[in-house]
PDB file of C-alpha atoms in Angstrom:
ATOM      1  CA  UNK S  30      98.024 245.025  59.830  1.00 80.00           C
ATOM      2  CA  UNK S  31      96.688 241.753  61.248  1.00 87.00           C
ATOM      3  CA  UNK S  32      95.123 238.851  59.387  1.00 89.00           C
ATOM      4  CA  UNK S  33      91.914 240.645  58.394  1.00 90.00           C
ATOM      5  CA  UNK S  34      93.562 243.921  57.435  1.00 92.00           C
ATOM      6  CA  UNK S  35      96.342 242.328  55.392  1.00 94.00           C
ATOM      7  CA  UNK S  36      93.939 239.970  53.620  1.00 94.00           C
ATOM      8  CA  UNK S  37      91.573 242.860  52.873  1.00 94.00           C
ATOM      9  CA  UNK S  38      94.458 244.960  51.582  1.00 94.00           C
ATOM     10  CA  UNK S  39      95.551 242.134  49.322  1.00 94.00           C
ATOM     11  CA  UNK S  40      92.071 241.719  47.834  1.00 94.00           C
ATOM     12  CA  UNK S  41      91.732 245.480  47.359  1.00 94.00           C
ATOM     13  CA  UNK S  42      95.091 245.639  45.607  1.00 93.00           C
ATOM     14  CA  UNK S  43      94.206 242.700  43.359  1.00 92.00           C
ATOM     15  CA  UNK S  44      91.027 244.578  42.346  1.00 93.00           C
ATOM     16  CA  UNK S  45      92.975 247.798  41.668  1.00 93.00           C
ATOM     17  CA  UNK S  46      91.446 249.642  44.624  1.00 93.00           C
ATOM     18  CA  UNK S  47      93.716 252.100  46.415  1.00 90.00           C
ATOM     19  CA  UNK S  48      93.839 251.657  50.178  1.00 92.00           C
ATOM     20  CA  UNK S  49      95.631 252.839  53.273  1.00 91.00           C
ATOM     21  CA  UNK S  50      96.234 250.186  55.924  1.00 93.00           C
ATOM     22  CA  UNK S  51      96.970 251.661  59.351  1.00 93.00           C
ATOM     23  CA  UNK S  52      98.218 249.467  62.203  1.00 92.00           C
ATOM     24  CA  UNK S  53      99.041 250.690  65.710  1.00 92.00           C
ATOM     25  CA  UNK S  54     101.623 247.940  66.307  1.00 91.00           C
ATOM     26  CA  UNK S  55     105.155 248.275  64.962  1.00 89.00           C
ATOM     27  CA  UNK S  56     104.886 245.166  62.797  1.00 88.00           C
ATOM     28  CA  UNK S  57     103.251 241.799  62.390  1.00 87.00           C
ATOM     29  CA  UNK S  58     102.281 239.549  65.319  1.00 84.00           C
ATOM     30  CA  UNK S  59     105.025 238.573  67.754  1.00 83.00           C
ATOM     31  CA  UNK S  60     103.095 235.803  69.573  1.00 81.00           C
ATOM     32  CA  UNK S  61     101.878 232.471  68.132  1.00 78.00           C
ATOM     33  CA  UNK S  62      98.148 233.162  68.378  1.00 82.00           C
ATOM     34  CA  UNK S  63      95.297 232.060  66.069  1.00 80.00           C
ATOM     35  CA  UNK S  64      96.689 228.728  64.903  1.00 79.00           C
ATOM     36  CA  UNK S  65      93.844 227.055  63.031  1.00 84.00           C
ATOM     37  CA  UNK S  66      92.902 227.890  59.441  1.00 87.00           C
ATOM     38  CA  UNK S  67      89.649 226.389  58.151  1.00 85.00           C
ATOM     39  CA  UNK S  68      89.361 224.825  54.725  1.00 85.00           C
ATOM     40  CA  UNK S  69      87.193 227.755  53.558  1.00 90.00           C
ATOM     41  CA  UNK S  70      89.863 230.256  54.586  1.00 92.00           C
ATOM     42  CA  UNK S  71      92.462 228.136  52.804  1.00 91.00           C
ATOM     43  CA  UNK S  72      90.269 228.324  49.683  1.00 93.00           C
ATOM     44  CA  UNK S  73      90.483 232.118  49.946  1.00 93.00           C
ATOM     45  CA  UNK S  74      94.260 231.969  50.367  1.00 95.00           C
ATOM     46  CA  UNK S  75      94.363 229.600  47.391  1.00 94.00           C
ATOM     47  CA  UNK S  76      92.594 232.275  45.286  1.00 92.00           C
ATOM     48  CA  UNK S  77      95.297 234.707  46.366  1.00 93.00           C
ATOM     49  CA  UNK S  78      98.053 232.276  45.372  1.00 94.00           C
ATOM     50  CA  UNK S  79      99.235 231.821  48.968  1.00 95.00           C
ATOM     51  CA  UNK S  80      98.144 228.265  49.747  1.00 94.00           C
ATOM     52  CA  UNK S  81     101.544 226.666  49.014  1.00 94.00           C
ATOM     53  CA  UNK S  82     103.447 229.183  51.163  1.00 95.00           C
ATOM     54  CA  UNK S  83     100.992 228.705  54.027  1.00 94.00           C
ATOM     55  CA  UNK S  84     101.226 224.910  53.745  1.00 90.00           C
ATOM     56  CA  UNK S  85     105.012 225.172  53.992  1.00 92.00           C
ATOM     57  CA  UNK S  86     104.711 227.407  57.071  1.00 91.00           C
ATOM     58  CA  UNK S  87     102.247 224.980  58.644  1.00 87.00           C
ATOM     59  CA  UNK S  88     104.448 221.885  58.269  1.00 82.00           C
ATOM     60  CA  UNK S  89     105.843 222.030  61.838  1.00 76.00           C
ATOM     61  CA  UNK S  90     102.292 221.759  63.214  1.00 75.00           C
ATOM     62  CA  UNK S  91     100.927 219.228  60.709  1.00 71.00           C
ATOM     63  CA  UNK S  92     101.159 216.269  63.082  1.00 66.00           C
ATOM     64  CA  UNK S  93      99.988 218.034  66.215  1.00 66.00           C
ATOM     65  CA  UNK S  94      96.422 216.993  66.921  1.00 60.00           C
ATOM     66  CA  UNK S  95      94.203 217.327  69.946  1.00 60.00           C
ATOM     67  CA  UNK S  96      94.883 218.468  73.460  1.00 65.00           C
ATOM     68  CA  UNK S  97      95.112 216.837  76.823  1.00 67.00           C
ATOM     69  CA  UNK S  98      94.718 218.338  80.272  1.00 71.00           C
ATOM     70  CA  UNK S  99      96.894 217.046  83.095  1.00 74.00           C
ATOM     71  CA  UNK S 100      97.953 218.373  86.457  1.00 81.00           C
ATOM     72  CA  UNK S 101     101.608 217.505  85.815  1.00 85.00           C
ATOM     73  CA  UNK S 102     103.567 216.002  82.930  1.00 80.00           C
ATOM     74  CA  UNK S 103     104.499 213.130  85.232  1.00 83.00           C
ATOM     75  CA  UNK S 104     100.828 212.245  85.704  1.00 81.00           C
ATOM     76  CA  UNK S 105     100.299 211.424  82.016  1.00 80.00           C
ATOM     77  CA  UNK S 106      99.117 207.846  81.504  1.00 81.00           C
ATOM     78  CA  UNK S 107     100.946 206.641  78.339  1.00 82.00           C
ATOM     79  CA  UNK S 108      98.201 204.116  77.510  1.00 84.00           C
ATOM     80  CA  UNK S 109      95.436 206.735  77.737  1.00 79.00           C
ATOM     81  CA  UNK S 110      97.538 209.120  75.697  1.00 78.00           C
ATOM     82  CA  UNK S 111      98.072 206.526  72.959  1.00 80.00           C
ATOM     83  CA  UNK S 112      94.351 205.666  72.910  1.00 80.00           C
ATOM     84  CA  UNK S 113      93.435 209.340  72.637  1.00 77.00           C
ATOM     85  CA  UNK S 114      96.021 209.870  69.889  1.00 76.00           C
ATOM     86  CA  UNK S 115      94.749 206.912  67.833  1.00 76.00           C
ATOM     87  CA  UNK S 116      91.169 208.092  68.229  1.00 77.00           C
ATOM     88  CA  UNK S 117      92.145 211.590  67.117  1.00 74.00           C
ATOM     89  CA  UNK S 118      94.006 210.238  64.058  1.00 75.00           C
ATOM     90  CA  UNK S 119      90.916 208.279  62.984  1.00 75.00           C
ATOM     91  CA  UNK S 120      88.701 211.355  63.380  1.00 75.00           C
ATOM     92  CA  UNK S 121      91.223 213.471  61.494  1.00 74.00           C
ATOM     93  CA  UNK S 122      91.368 211.011  58.589  1.00 76.00           C
ATOM     94  CA  UNK S 123      87.570 210.994  58.318  1.00 78.00           C
ATOM     95  CA  UNK S 124      87.429 214.779  58.590  1.00 76.00           C
ATOM     96  CA  UNK S 125      90.005 215.276  55.798  1.00 75.00           C
ATOM     97  CA  UNK S 126      88.155 212.796  53.566  1.00 78.00           C
ATOM     98  CA  UNK S 127      84.964 214.820  54.070  1.00 76.00           C
ATOM     99  CA  UNK S 128      86.765 218.077  53.219  1.00 75.00           C
ATOM    100  CA  UNK S 129      88.175 216.541  50.045  1.00 78.00           C
ATOM    101  CA  UNK S 130      84.633 215.822  48.850  1.00 82.00           C
ATOM    102  CA  UNK S 131      83.668 219.504  48.894  1.00 82.00           C
ATOM    103  CA  UNK S 132      86.858 221.521  48.530  1.00 83.00           C
ATOM    104  CA  UNK S 133      90.238 221.515  46.778  1.00 85.00           C
ATOM    105  CA  UNK S 134      91.750 222.849  50.012  1.00 84.00           C
ATOM    106  CA  UNK S 135      92.090 221.310  53.428  1.00 84.00           C
ATOM    107  CA  UNK S 136      92.532 223.036  56.793  1.00 84.00           C
ATOM    108  CA  UNK S 137      95.968 224.065  58.030  1.00 87.00           C
ATOM    109  CA  UNK S 138      97.607 224.687  61.364  1.00 86.00           C
ATOM    110  CA  UNK S 139      99.636 227.850  60.984  1.00 87.00           C
ATOM    111  CA  UNK S 140     100.084 230.355  63.774  1.00 88.00           C
ATOM    112  CA  UNK S 141      99.416 234.016  63.132  1.00 90.00           C
ATOM    113  CA  UNK S 142     103.083 234.788  63.814  1.00 91.00           C
ATOM    114  CA  UNK S 143     103.935 232.759  60.671  1.00 92.00           C
ATOM    115  CA  UNK S 144     100.902 233.718  58.565  1.00 93.00           C
ATOM    116  CA  UNK S 145     101.038 237.514  58.853  1.00 93.00           C
ATOM    117  CA  UNK S 146     104.520 237.841  57.283  1.00 94.00           C
ATOM    118  CA  UNK S 147     103.335 235.741  54.317  1.00 95.00           C
ATOM    119  CA  UNK S 148     100.380 238.082  53.839  1.00 94.00           C
ATOM    120  CA  UNK S 149     102.537 241.182  54.362  1.00 93.00           C
ATOM    121  CA  UNK S 150     105.026 240.039  51.705  1.00 93.00           C
ATOM    122  CA  UNK S 151     102.187 239.455  49.238  1.00 94.00           C
ATOM    123  CA  UNK S 152     100.703 242.888  50.017  1.00 93.00           C
ATOM    124  CA  UNK S 153     104.094 244.586  49.545  1.00 91.00           C
ATOM    125  CA  UNK S 154     104.289 243.078  46.060  1.00 91.00           C
ATOM    126  CA  UNK S 155     101.066 244.909  45.163  1.00 89.00           C
ATOM    127  CA  UNK S 156     100.311 248.624  45.115  1.00 80.00           C
ATOM    128  CA  UNK S 157      98.982 250.248  48.242  1.00 79.00           C
ATOM    129  CA  UNK S 158     100.023 252.005  51.371  1.00 89.00           C
ATOM    130  CA  UNK S 159     100.762 250.284  54.683  1.00 92.00           C
ATOM    131  CA  UNK S 160     101.649 252.192  57.819  1.00 93.00           C
ATOM    132  CA  UNK S 161     102.698 250.388  60.965  1.00 92.00           C
ATOM    133  CA  UNK S 162     103.193 252.163  64.278  1.00 94.00           C
ATOM    134  CA  UNK S 163     100.425 254.606  63.358  1.00 94.00           C
ATOM    135  CA  UNK S 164      96.984 255.493  64.625  1.00 91.00           C
ATOM    136  CA  UNK S 165      94.042 256.974  62.752  1.00 89.00           C
ATOM    137  CA  UNK S 166      92.722 259.838  64.867  1.00 91.00           C
ATOM    138  CA  UNK S 167      90.376 261.510  62.429  1.00 90.00           C
ATOM    139  CA  UNK S 168      89.136 260.927  58.894  1.00 86.00           C
ATOM    140  CA  UNK S 169      87.490 263.630  56.788  1.00 85.00           C
TER     141      UNK S 169
END
């Protein structure tokens, strides 16, 4: 019932293959893990008709770029931070331009906590069987 299982279920359903998705958790992710989606993965989501929904979900993170490591918030040097931010923006612009040369899709920043419900909704609109809060003990 995570990203791989839901995406697989969606592809199986779209190809008229019956499936049973079993997930031990009670629902989709509850923590904001796995936040970066590559352009190739976005191409796959585009094929599934989910790119627009994922772009909408990723809007809050669209302008968050890079990371800094500091001992305390107070120790941040505003000039160094601005220099790092400008450098990151230039790299990002170049990176996006390179993606646009090879793909109709660009990367997205969307946490798993936002992405899984989008996938789950799409899977529910197809045929198939999803069981949360379950465990597969034996298969014969």
